[in-house]
């Protein structure tokens, strides 16, 4: 049975797969199962509006936002008010519902839905004659849509989408803004509703609200909603929608507000998290230099998505990667690799691992820009997730680098650092290191220096560790370790002799050819 | 099979018979059970028996039978029939957990194994309720049941520790976490509480502690792949309880047994592993807990005794500290001088002591001792762990640690000096400490290659090592002697040459020591010293420097082989080999005696070959004796044959398979030394070498081919005249070899020798058949290796018999064959030929085809002329094409693996590379120029016109270079 390397599944995520096996890049694994807590620095899919308005405090004491008092209002009362024909009661009921839905703990989303209020709320969205009713209804619906998929589904199925889209055009800025928010929650639910919105032409309606006079707060909400419209894979948002959003996104990326920049960068990171043609659309806009400069922004909320976007781009083709390199990404990455946050170190190292999977010229640029010292430092002292990325970087480097580059890697301590990681508690990482060692030996063979490398590996304690791996419980790991030992470390020691039972039949072999002669064709 | 009493009765009877000591009763019963196991209900009957049988023996027997049945049959293999009916599968899964948990322990273990086998196939998708069923048992409060569940869970989950991350695996883990993590945590807390309430009840504690150990193991498996959200949220619960358990001591749980680890040790050892896992993989989250664990583990180490039962715990605990102290952000936990001092004093030094268990191994189990001490199979030992901790600490604190240890070393040496007889172990520990402190990098070939500069190795050698080696009584304090010898050996690259030379005669003297470890170390140390390189690629220690000790060395080495326990000591035999190789012609006077001893040894070991390394070095030593002696005087070859042939004959006659390939190699070496015709003794053996039975063993093939080549080189004429009837058999060997992808190159070696040496008239009748066989193989399975060898062969043929003969024989087999071979094989593939001699043969052969074969000029083959010339110039100028087609990659590995493992090549029986063309052609490029010149004068204008119309410009430029170098011009 041919042994397919278990690193194949990861290798197939590298972009150049099939073109040339030695130059493969890593791609973020799509929709993978996670055991960990969701990453703390990712941005939100949905948000509930729990702000309190200044006028709330001025209102009657029993409607004070103080949670204990709000609970005094029962759902029945709300239902009664909302369903009545009296405008004042409608507004009061809507507001009460909105406040219930805005309280910090256990908002009664389900109860409100089950009380059958959604169709009324949606109806109120169209009440251009009564802006405050419109506003309260929009807010209540926003918060319901911020719940689970089921909640969002209820909102959509009651016809809220077209109503909200019309509401975007409201002359009242705060009402329009609430609609933006609600639409963001709906878009954040997943690809299906995202595309429903896109089909309802939400994008032009949103973009038309971006003017030089639009207040920052409004723009923040809008950028976030746009980012949700760019988000999610399987399927990706339609190309036409991406084309529509991009110019405005670029515009937003040149503002200076931290929240806007953060969400705009997240949007770009979603758009670049795909096949090379998706990445290309973004790269073509010329935004890469700006993204690179945002990687050095002071706020982590901007750095993280900017780094993610660039990481995605360098997982693209060699040409796309070169655009990022030309934009100076290599002079920013070293400081990010030394960032105080391990998660930033990890993302930066991931980007380096992808650049290291490029052609030798790009590897040379990594060397020239001094990325080797921080990389090796992370192999030694980084946290485990970062070490794992760094190991990939080394393996990619050794498979695509020239002999001279590989020598430089070894001389800078790269070999020692990966050998020390052979005791790591992760089978895949071990296998990737063994791959790197194998690559180093192939380079050594080219120079006729196999013996020297053998001694070096042994001196650095690597041989002991590889020998120990022959007892590893993972089949592929132990077989790979065994193959390395057999191929490079068994010179003078004789092998055991094979003893085969044989049957003697004759004293000599016969020498004869078959009588039937075929025509030979080679 | 119905589920009824009758069948239960029948099964019971047969099952009882399977336990019968009488084979004639047992076998048929086993056969019967096998014959009915395909029936529906069979496994259900077994389960019924193991649950309800009155006879306990039958219950256990049914349980074992059931487990084996599951092991053989549960897995559904694609394209094979389902061996267990679906209703049976469902019934088994519905009942087995309950059955397992309600059975006594003996049966529980079998069923637990069965569950994990089934689980491996069916869990989670096809057995969704397994976990919930197990989890509900946690509520039972019965720890017999709970431990059953935990054990089963452990066998289901432990694969998470080594499998590769995949979505499928992580989905399973996620599912397990969702149902299992929270109940497990509750169980953990409840069990700990119960431990407190039952703190004085030893029986309860035993069960509870085994539960805790299992829970800790499950924790390890579930946390291995990544840090699960649940455990991150509950880290406080787990870690503070783990920490408490580490510091816990309960007198009741301490065991008297010195060897076997007790429950407390097992639990703490697993907790160390858990802490190490978190420290390595989830550093960020674990940071707040780490210092506490360092302190607890440290205290644990200080209090653990020297007994063997603590070994695993101590080595795990030390390894934990070693891995933490090298990390920069934990440096501060160790840097305080007092901390360092007490680590050195209380953790490192005590664990480096030579214990009574070590002493026993040294005396009674020397092979094991040597393997651990010399070859580094001491991975789990305390000494090794302590060494690793020293190295870890030296990363940041080399200066202070060295200073602290220097103090200890001095005081231990002081203790020793006061009363060596009582305190010799102190010196052993001191030497070990110096060694672990000084060595920073080490290889088998050179010993320690980088040393701690703060340790004065030479001074220590002079003051403390040399003194031991100098002592008159080699048998006094054998452990210290062995330590001293080892010191010389491992620090050989660090010590000045004069010290090594001082040590050599002392090492020679220690070859006589009674202690196996001691004389083995002496032999090994000498062997290593003799392989050290000096200036100009010569050996560091020269034969001249060895001259005063040569006789003593050889004497003592051979005498050492007579010491009890060392009659097949591979270290000594290797030292003999290395001594011969170093001393070269200085050993010639001793050879007549030594060869007798070696031959005698060979005769003895050939009765029952058991030590492959020893035997290998023995044959190497024989080869060296022959080569060294015959180099000075080739006529002595006869005396070696006289000495060796009787033993060789016996080996061949008794078919000692391990030795046969060696014998052929030595015989090749001997035969190749002969300058005149082949001796009769060899010719008598010739027919036997062609016996198929010998060729069936892959390990024989390379040495046999080489031996036959030697026969052809020295005795082709004799074979042709007196053994002509054997020629078909010889060709039969060729035919067998080229049929195999693994051995075809060996077949070509043989054929090349036949073509080169056999008189033309004795093979002329077979030529056509030879080519037909090659064409058949080419047609049926064309591999790169075969094509390379094939091209060398046809070109050699052309060189020997001329290009016309080559073309004619091809075309006589099939019209236009010659052109087809050139076009499809030679022109596209010649670039792949490797090896200077092989390339030269191909070049000269192709030159002949281009310039001495009229068909190339006058027939339709003419169109191939320029492409062939172009390919030839490519062969001269382009880098070798070492690519192989994708689909061949795996074939080669499979086919050659068996040959590599089976064949033990003797380094000192090596053969010089043979160049059949030799000096006749020194530069093929010049030959090409001259031959083309000759051709162009024979048919003026044609060559030039062919060159100018179709040879590419680059090739033409190279060609002009050759013409210029040969000072000829084409016309």
PDB file of N, CA and C in Angstrom, chain A residues 6 33-37 381-382 384 425 427-428 431 455 458-459 464 468 473-474 492-497 502 504 506-507 509-514 517 519-521, chain B residues 162 164 167 170 174 220 224 226-229 233 280-282 285 327-328 442-444 446 449 578 613 616-617 658 691-692 696 728 735-736 772-773 779 814 820 901 904:
ATOM      1  N   UNK A   6       0.280  11.755   5.942  1.00  0.00           N
ATOM      2  CA  UNK A   6      -0.895  12.324   6.615  1.00  0.00           C
ATOM      3  C   UNK A   6      -0.849  13.840   6.603  1.00  0.00           C
ATOM      4  N   UNK A  33     -14.185  22.063  12.557  1.00  0.00           N
ATOM      5  CA  UNK A  33     -14.745  21.860  13.876  1.00  0.00           C
ATOM      6  C   UNK A  33     -13.799  22.467  14.905  1.00  0.00           C
ATOM      7  N   UNK A  34     -14.322  23.144  15.890  1.00  0.00           N
ATOM      8  CA  UNK A  34     -13.480  23.729  16.922  1.00  0.00           C
ATOM      9  C   UNK A  34     -13.836  23.154  18.276  1.00  0.00           C
ATOM     10  N   UNK A  35     -12.829  22.931  19.088  1.00  0.00           N
ATOM     11  CA  UNK A  35     -13.083  22.483  20.460  1.00  0.00           C
ATOM     12  C   UNK A  35     -12.959  23.659  21.421  1.00  0.00           C
ATOM     13  N   UNK A  36     -12.186  24.656  20.978  1.00  0.00           N
ATOM     14  CA  UNK A  36     -11.889  25.790  21.851  1.00  0.00           C
ATOM     15  C   UNK A  36     -13.040  26.750  21.943  1.00  0.00           C
ATOM     16  N   UNK A  37     -12.943  27.633  22.897  1.00  0.00           N
ATOM     17  CA  UNK A  37     -13.832  28.790  22.953  1.00  0.00           C
ATOM     18  C   UNK A  37     -13.662  29.584  21.670  1.00  0.00           C
ATOM     19  N   UNK A 381      10.506  29.732  21.788  1.00  0.00           N
ATOM     20  CA  UNK A 381       9.829  30.277  22.964  1.00  0.00           C
ATOM     21  C   UNK A 381       8.369  30.650  22.753  1.00  0.00           C
ATOM     22  N   UNK A 382       7.861  30.466  21.565  1.00  0.00           N
ATOM     23  CA  UNK A 382       6.477  30.857  21.333  1.00  0.00           C
ATOM     24  C   UNK A 382       5.515  29.913  22.041  1.00  0.00           C
ATOM     25  N   UNK A 384       2.347  27.201  22.042  1.00  0.00           N
ATOM     26  CA  UNK A 384       2.278  26.027  21.186  1.00  0.00           C
ATOM     27  C   UNK A 384       1.657  26.300  19.817  1.00  0.00           C
ATOM     28  N   UNK A 425       3.487  17.356  22.026  1.00  0.00           N
ATOM     29  CA  UNK A 425       2.355  16.430  22.143  1.00  0.00           C
ATOM     30  C   UNK A 425       1.353  16.704  21.032  1.00  0.00           C
ATOM     31  N   UNK A 427       0.716  14.878  17.112  1.00  0.00           N
ATOM     32  CA  UNK A 427       1.259  13.984  16.081  1.00  0.00           C
ATOM     33  C   UNK A 427       1.529  14.705  14.769  1.00  0.00           C
ATOM     34  N   UNK A 428       0.625  15.577  14.382  1.00  0.00           N
ATOM     35  CA  UNK A 428       0.766  16.237  13.086  1.00  0.00           C
ATOM     36  C   UNK A 428       2.020  17.110  13.054  1.00  0.00           C
ATOM     37  N   UNK A 431       5.029  15.099  12.590  1.00  0.00           N
ATOM     38  CA  UNK A 431       5.161  14.617  11.219  1.00  0.00           C
ATOM     39  C   UNK A 431       5.688  15.724  10.295  1.00  0.00           C
ATOM     40  N   UNK A 455      25.571  13.899  11.730  1.00  0.00           N
ATOM     41  CA  UNK A 455      26.260  14.205  12.987  1.00  0.00           C
ATOM     42  C   UNK A 455      25.617  15.384  13.689  1.00  0.00           C
ATOM     43  N   UNK A 458      22.465  14.412  15.309  1.00  0.00           N
ATOM     44  CA  UNK A 458      22.750  13.615  16.499  1.00  0.00           C
ATOM     45  C   UNK A 458      23.234  14.500  17.646  1.00  0.00           C
ATOM     46  N   UNK A 459      24.140  15.415  17.321  1.00  0.00           N
ATOM     47  CA  UNK A 459      24.677  16.323  18.343  1.00  0.00           C
ATOM     48  C   UNK A 459      23.592  17.142  18.999  1.00  0.00           C
ATOM     49  N   UNK A 464      18.283  10.916  19.034  1.00  0.00           N
ATOM     50  CA  UNK A 464      17.608  10.274  20.157  1.00  0.00           C
ATOM     51  C   UNK A 464      16.108  10.435  20.033  1.00  0.00           C
ATOM     52  N   UNK A 468      13.244   7.662  19.436  1.00  0.00           N
ATOM     53  CA  UNK A 468      12.114   7.470  20.343  1.00  0.00           C
ATOM     54  C   UNK A 468      10.794   7.450  19.585  1.00  0.00           C
ATOM     55  N   UNK A 473       2.816   6.079  19.062  1.00  0.00           N
ATOM     56  CA  UNK A 473       1.614   5.282  18.844  1.00  0.00           C
ATOM     57  C   UNK A 473       0.942   5.576  17.510  1.00  0.00           C
ATOM     58  N   UNK A 474       1.265   6.703  16.945  1.00  0.00           N
ATOM     59  CA  UNK A 474       0.687   7.018  15.645  1.00  0.00           C
ATOM     60  C   UNK A 474       1.502   6.315  14.551  1.00  0.00           C
ATOM     61  N   UNK A 492      27.039   1.924   9.206  1.00  0.00           N
ATOM     62  CA  UNK A 492      27.983   0.838   9.378  1.00  0.00           C
ATOM     63  C   UNK A 492      27.379  -0.386  10.051  1.00  0.00           C
ATOM     64  N   UNK A 493      26.260  -0.206  10.719  1.00  0.00           N
ATOM     65  CA  UNK A 493      25.713  -1.346  11.442  1.00  0.00           C
ATOM     66  C   UNK A 493      25.058  -2.304  10.452  1.00  0.00           C
ATOM     67  N   UNK A 494      25.402  -3.577  10.530  1.00  0.00           N
ATOM     68  CA  UNK A 494      24.788  -4.517   9.591  1.00  0.00           C
ATOM     69  C   UNK A 494      23.334  -4.779   9.946  1.00  0.00           C
ATOM     70  N   UNK A 495      22.586  -5.092   8.947  1.00  0.00           N
ATOM     71  CA  UNK A 495      21.179  -5.416   9.148  1.00  0.00           C
ATOM     72  C   UNK A 495      21.051  -6.881   9.515  1.00  0.00           C
ATOM     73  N   UNK A 496      19.966  -7.231  10.100  1.00  0.00           N
ATOM     74  CA  UNK A 496      19.702  -8.628  10.393  1.00  0.00           C
ATOM     75  C   UNK A 496      19.562  -9.410   9.100  1.00  0.00           C
ATOM     76  N   UNK A 497      19.868 -10.652   9.154  1.00  0.00           N
ATOM     77  CA  UNK A 497      19.822 -11.452   7.934  1.00  0.00           C
ATOM     78  C   UNK A 497      18.447 -12.072   7.766  1.00  0.00           C
ATOM     79  N   UNK A 502      13.058 -22.106   1.547  1.00  0.00           N
ATOM     80  CA  UNK A 502      13.019 -22.273   0.093  1.00  0.00           C
ATOM     81  C   UNK A 502      12.872 -23.742  -0.265  1.00  0.00           C
ATOM     82  N   UNK A 504      14.131 -26.500  -2.962  1.00  0.00           N
ATOM     83  CA  UNK A 504      15.018 -26.792  -4.081  1.00  0.00           C
ATOM     84  C   UNK A 504      14.325 -27.775  -5.012  1.00  0.00           C
ATOM     85  N   UNK A 506      15.668 -28.222  -8.558  1.00  0.00           N
ATOM     86  CA  UNK A 506      16.486 -28.648  -9.678  1.00  0.00           C
ATOM     87  C   UNK A 506      17.938 -28.296  -9.382  1.00  0.00           C
ATOM     88  N   UNK A 507      18.848 -28.801 -10.126  1.00  0.00           N
ATOM     89  CA  UNK A 507      20.235 -28.442  -9.891  1.00  0.00           C
ATOM     90  C   UNK A 507      20.633 -27.173 -10.620  1.00  0.00           C
ATOM     91  N   UNK A 509      19.162 -23.743 -13.350  1.00  0.00           N
ATOM     92  CA  UNK A 509      18.062 -23.055 -14.015  1.00  0.00           C
ATOM     93  C   UNK A 509      18.065 -23.423 -15.486  1.00  0.00           C
ATOM     94  N   UNK A 510      16.902 -23.441 -16.055  1.00  0.00           N
ATOM     95  CA  UNK A 510      16.831 -23.640 -17.501  1.00  0.00           C
ATOM     96  C   UNK A 510      16.959 -22.283 -18.180  1.00  0.00           C
ATOM     97  N   UNK A 511      17.544 -22.283 -19.339  1.00  0.00           N
ATOM     98  CA  UNK A 511      17.632 -21.038 -20.100  1.00  0.00           C
ATOM     99  C   UNK A 511      16.877 -21.225 -21.391  1.00  0.00           C
ATOM    100  N   UNK A 512      15.696 -20.682 -21.457  1.00  0.00           N
ATOM    101  CA  UNK A 512      14.966 -20.807 -22.720  1.00  0.00           C
ATOM    102  C   UNK A 512      13.919 -19.709 -22.849  1.00  0.00           C
ATOM    103  N   UNK A 513      13.596 -19.434 -24.083  1.00  0.00           N
ATOM    104  CA  UNK A 513      12.597 -18.408 -24.332  1.00  0.00           C
ATOM    105  C   UNK A 513      11.310 -19.074 -24.758  1.00  0.00           C
ATOM    106  N   UNK A 514      10.219 -18.304 -24.606  1.00  0.00           N
ATOM    107  CA  UNK A 514       8.935 -18.856 -25.019  1.00  0.00           C
ATOM    108  C   UNK A 514       8.939 -19.066 -26.527  1.00  0.00           C
ATOM    109  N   UNK A 517       6.290 -16.184 -30.399  1.00  0.00           N
ATOM    110  CA  UNK A 517       6.930 -14.877 -30.553  1.00  0.00           C
ATOM    111  C   UNK A 517       5.898 -13.810 -30.850  1.00  0.00           C
ATOM    112  N   UNK A 519       5.170  -9.679 -31.514  1.00  0.00           N
ATOM    113  CA  UNK A 519       5.917  -8.555 -32.069  1.00  0.00           C
ATOM    114  C   UNK A 519       6.232  -7.604 -30.923  1.00  0.00           C
ATOM    115  N   UNK A 520       7.476  -7.146 -30.884  1.00  0.00           N
ATOM    116  CA  UNK A 520       7.847  -6.221 -29.811  1.00  0.00           C
ATOM    117  C   UNK A 520       7.473  -4.794 -30.171  1.00  0.00           C
ATOM    118  N   UNK A 521       6.928  -4.092 -29.233  1.00  0.00           N
ATOM    119  CA  UNK A 521       6.680  -2.649 -29.386  1.00  0.00           C
ATOM    120  C   UNK A 521       7.031  -1.988 -28.065  1.00  0.00           C
TER     121      UNK A 521
ATOM    122  N   UNK B 162      -3.002  10.363  20.054  1.00  0.00           N
ATOM    123  CA  UNK B 162      -1.981  10.264  19.010  1.00  0.00           C
ATOM    124  C   UNK B 162      -2.508  10.436  17.591  1.00  0.00           C
ATOM    125  N   UNK B 164      -4.112  12.102  14.219  1.00  0.00           N
ATOM    126  CA  UNK B 164      -4.034  13.407  13.583  1.00  0.00           C
ATOM    127  C   UNK B 164      -5.360  14.135  13.696  1.00  0.00           C
ATOM    128  N   UNK B 167     -11.549  16.721  10.934  1.00  0.00           N
ATOM    129  CA  UNK B 167     -12.890  17.151  11.285  1.00  0.00           C
ATOM    130  C   UNK B 167     -13.688  16.012  11.893  1.00  0.00           C
ATOM    131  N   UNK B 170     -12.549  15.428  15.467  1.00  0.00           N
ATOM    132  CA  UNK B 170     -12.946  16.507  16.376  1.00  0.00           C
ATOM    133  C   UNK B 170     -14.448  16.540  16.588  1.00  0.00           C
ATOM    134  N   UNK B 174     -16.000  16.402  20.199  1.00  0.00           N
ATOM    135  CA  UNK B 174     -16.992  17.410  20.596  1.00  0.00           C
ATOM    136  C   UNK B 174     -18.230  16.733  21.187  1.00  0.00           C
ATOM    137  N   UNK B 220      -6.573  13.643  30.448  1.00  0.00           N
ATOM    138  CA  UNK B 220      -5.448  13.775  29.514  1.00  0.00           C
ATOM    139  C   UNK B 220      -5.919  13.545  28.080  1.00  0.00           C
ATOM    140  N   UNK B 224      -6.205  16.502  24.998  1.00  0.00           N
ATOM    141  CA  UNK B 224      -4.972  16.375  24.235  1.00  0.00           C
ATOM    142  C   UNK B 224      -4.969  17.173  22.940  1.00  0.00           C
ATOM    143  N   UNK B 226      -6.898  19.700  21.723  1.00  0.00           N
ATOM    144  CA  UNK B 226      -6.936  21.154  21.910  1.00  0.00           C
ATOM    145  C   UNK B 226      -7.607  21.390  23.249  1.00  0.00           C
ATOM    146  N   UNK B 227      -7.528  22.605  23.753  1.00  0.00           N
ATOM    147  CA  UNK B 227      -8.139  22.905  25.039  1.00  0.00           C
ATOM    148  C   UNK B 227      -9.641  23.103  24.841  1.00  0.00           C
ATOM    149  N   UNK B 228     -10.464  22.177  25.312  1.00  0.00           N
ATOM    150  CA  UNK B 228     -11.901  22.310  25.062  1.00  0.00           C
ATOM    151  C   UNK B 228     -12.494  23.448  25.885  1.00  0.00           C
ATOM    152  N   UNK B 229     -13.493  24.064  25.324  1.00  0.00           N
ATOM    153  CA  UNK B 229     -14.154  25.175  25.994  1.00  0.00           C
ATOM    154  C   UNK B 229     -14.569  24.780  27.410  1.00  0.00           C
ATOM    155  N   UNK B 233     -13.361  26.574  30.909  1.00  0.00           N
ATOM    156  CA  UNK B 233     -14.269  27.180  31.878  1.00  0.00           C
ATOM    157  C   UNK B 233     -14.159  26.539  33.259  1.00  0.00           C
ATOM    158  N   UNK B 280       2.737  22.709  28.238  1.00  0.00           N
ATOM    159  CA  UNK B 280       3.293  22.746  26.886  1.00  0.00           C
ATOM    160  C   UNK B 280       2.326  23.343  25.875  1.00  0.00           C
ATOM    161  N   UNK B 281       1.065  22.958  25.954  1.00  0.00           N
ATOM    162  CA  UNK B 281       0.162  23.338  24.867  1.00  0.00           C
ATOM    163  C   UNK B 281      -0.732  24.530  25.168  1.00  0.00           C
ATOM    164  N   UNK B 282      -1.087  24.707  26.436  1.00  0.00           N
ATOM    165  CA  UNK B 282      -2.044  25.770  26.753  1.00  0.00           C
ATOM    166  C   UNK B 282      -1.432  26.742  27.755  1.00  0.00           C
ATOM    167  N   UNK B 285      -3.307  29.939  29.027  1.00  0.00           N
ATOM    168  CA  UNK B 285      -4.397  29.731  29.972  1.00  0.00           C
ATOM    169  C   UNK B 285      -3.901  29.146  31.291  1.00  0.00           C
ATOM    170  N   UNK B 327      11.877  27.611  29.696  1.00  0.00           N
ATOM    171  CA  UNK B 327      11.035  28.621  29.058  1.00  0.00           C
ATOM    172  C   UNK B 327      11.300  29.978  29.680  1.00  0.00           C
ATOM    173  N   UNK B 328      11.552  30.963  28.819  1.00  0.00           N
ATOM    174  CA  UNK B 328      12.019  32.251  29.341  1.00  0.00           C
ATOM    175  C   UNK B 328      11.076  32.880  30.367  1.00  0.00           C
ATOM    176  N   UNK B 442      26.512  15.515  21.807  1.00  0.00           N
ATOM    177  CA  UNK B 442      27.178  14.230  21.768  1.00  0.00           C
ATOM    178  C   UNK B 442      26.780  13.454  20.519  1.00  0.00           C
ATOM    179  N   UNK B 443      27.743  12.722  19.937  1.00  0.00           N
ATOM    180  CA  UNK B 443      27.390  11.801  18.859  1.00  0.00           C
ATOM    181  C   UNK B 443      28.102  10.479  19.107  1.00  0.00           C
ATOM    182  N   UNK B 444      27.527   9.416  18.515  1.00  0.00           N
ATOM    183  CA  UNK B 444      28.148   8.112  18.707  1.00  0.00           C
ATOM    184  C   UNK B 444      29.527   8.095  18.064  1.00  0.00           C
ATOM    185  N   UNK B 446      31.722  10.620  17.527  1.00  0.00           N
ATOM    186  CA  UNK B 446      32.783  11.443  18.091  1.00  0.00           C
ATOM    187  C   UNK B 446      32.725  11.588  19.601  1.00  0.00           C
ATOM    188  N   UNK B 449      30.905  16.383  21.719  1.00  0.00           N
ATOM    189  CA  UNK B 449      31.491  17.301  20.741  1.00  0.00           C
ATOM    190  C   UNK B 449      31.466  18.745  21.218  1.00  0.00           C
ATOM    191  N   UNK B 578      38.632  -3.236  14.141  1.00  0.00           N
ATOM    192  CA  UNK B 578      39.174  -1.881  14.042  1.00  0.00           C
ATOM    193  C   UNK B 578      40.692  -1.891  14.252  1.00  0.00           C
ATOM    194  N   UNK B 613      25.696  -9.031  14.994  1.00  0.00           N
ATOM    195  CA  UNK B 613      26.770  -8.038  14.957  1.00  0.00           C
ATOM    196  C   UNK B 613      28.128  -8.695  15.147  1.00  0.00           C
ATOM    197  N   UNK B 616      29.100 -10.475  12.019  1.00  0.00           N
ATOM    198  CA  UNK B 616      29.473  -9.563  10.953  1.00  0.00           C
ATOM    199  C   UNK B 616      30.920  -9.082  11.136  1.00  0.00           C
ATOM    200  N   UNK B 617      31.243  -8.654  12.353  1.00  0.00           N
ATOM    201  CA  UNK B 617      32.607  -8.158  12.590  1.00  0.00           C
ATOM    202  C   UNK B 617      33.637  -9.269  12.459  1.00  0.00           C
ATOM    203  N   UNK B 658      22.490 -17.709   7.571  1.00  0.00           N
ATOM    204  CA  UNK B 658      23.002 -16.397   7.973  1.00  0.00           C
ATOM    205  C   UNK B 658      24.403 -16.155   7.416  1.00  0.00           C
ATOM    206  N   UNK B 691      22.820 -23.662  -8.437  1.00  0.00           N
ATOM    207  CA  UNK B 691      21.610 -24.322  -7.941  1.00  0.00           C
ATOM    208  C   UNK B 691      20.516 -23.319  -7.627  1.00  0.00           C
ATOM    209  N   UNK B 692      19.321 -23.571  -8.120  1.00  0.00           N
ATOM    210  CA  UNK B 692      18.220 -22.621  -7.890  1.00  0.00           C
ATOM    211  C   UNK B 692      17.995 -22.310  -6.411  1.00  0.00           C
ATOM    212  N   UNK B 696      17.087 -18.499  -4.513  1.00  0.00           N
ATOM    213  CA  UNK B 696      15.768 -18.150  -3.998  1.00  0.00           C
ATOM    214  C   UNK B 696      15.878 -17.146  -2.860  1.00  0.00           C
ATOM    215  N   UNK B 728      24.357 -23.027 -20.180  1.00  0.00           N
ATOM    216  CA  UNK B 728      22.908 -22.749 -20.138  1.00  0.00           C
ATOM    217  C   UNK B 728      22.416 -22.461 -18.716  1.00  0.00           C
ATOM    218  N   UNK B 735      18.530 -15.247 -16.699  1.00  0.00           N
ATOM    219  CA  UNK B 735      17.114 -15.161 -17.062  1.00  0.00           C
ATOM    220  C   UNK B 735      16.237 -14.959 -15.835  1.00  0.00           C
ATOM    221  N   UNK B 736      16.575 -15.668 -14.748  1.00  0.00           N
ATOM    222  CA  UNK B 736      15.788 -15.510 -13.525  1.00  0.00           C
ATOM    223  C   UNK B 736      15.911 -14.080 -12.984  1.00  0.00           C
ATOM    224  N   UNK B 772      16.161 -11.638 -27.051  1.00  0.00           N
ATOM    225  CA  UNK B 772      14.708 -11.821 -27.026  1.00  0.00           C
ATOM    226  C   UNK B 772      14.178 -11.696 -25.602  1.00  0.00           C
ATOM    227  N   UNK B 773      14.905 -12.299 -24.647  1.00  0.00           N
ATOM    228  CA  UNK B 773      14.475 -12.199 -23.244  1.00  0.00           C
ATOM    229  C   UNK B 773      14.429 -10.743 -22.779  1.00  0.00           C
ATOM    230  N   UNK B 779       9.170  -5.132 -23.012  1.00  0.00           N
ATOM    231  CA  UNK B 779       7.783  -4.995 -23.430  1.00  0.00           C
ATOM    232  C   UNK B 779       6.814  -5.128 -22.264  1.00  0.00           C
ATOM    233  N   UNK B 814      13.560  -8.945 -35.424  1.00  0.00           N
ATOM    234  CA  UNK B 814      12.348  -8.317 -35.964  1.00  0.00           C
ATOM    235  C   UNK B 814      12.799  -7.173 -36.856  1.00  0.00           C
ATOM    236  N   UNK B 820      13.904   1.040 -33.811  1.00  0.00           N
ATOM    237  CA  UNK B 820      12.905   1.261 -32.760  1.00  0.00           C
ATOM    238  C   UNK B 820      13.590   1.429 -31.400  1.00  0.00           C
ATOM    239  N   UNK B 901      17.452  -5.254   3.241  1.00  0.00           N
ATOM    240  CA  UNK B 901      17.502  -5.799   4.586  1.00  0.00           C
ATOM    241  C   UNK B 901      18.164  -7.160   4.599  1.00  0.00           C
ATOM    242  N   UNK B 904      23.918  -8.354   3.805  1.00  0.00           N
ATOM    243  CA  UNK B 904      24.849  -7.694   4.699  1.00  0.00           C
ATOM    244  C   UNK B 904      26.180  -7.558   3.993  1.00  0.00           C
TER     245      UNK B 904
END
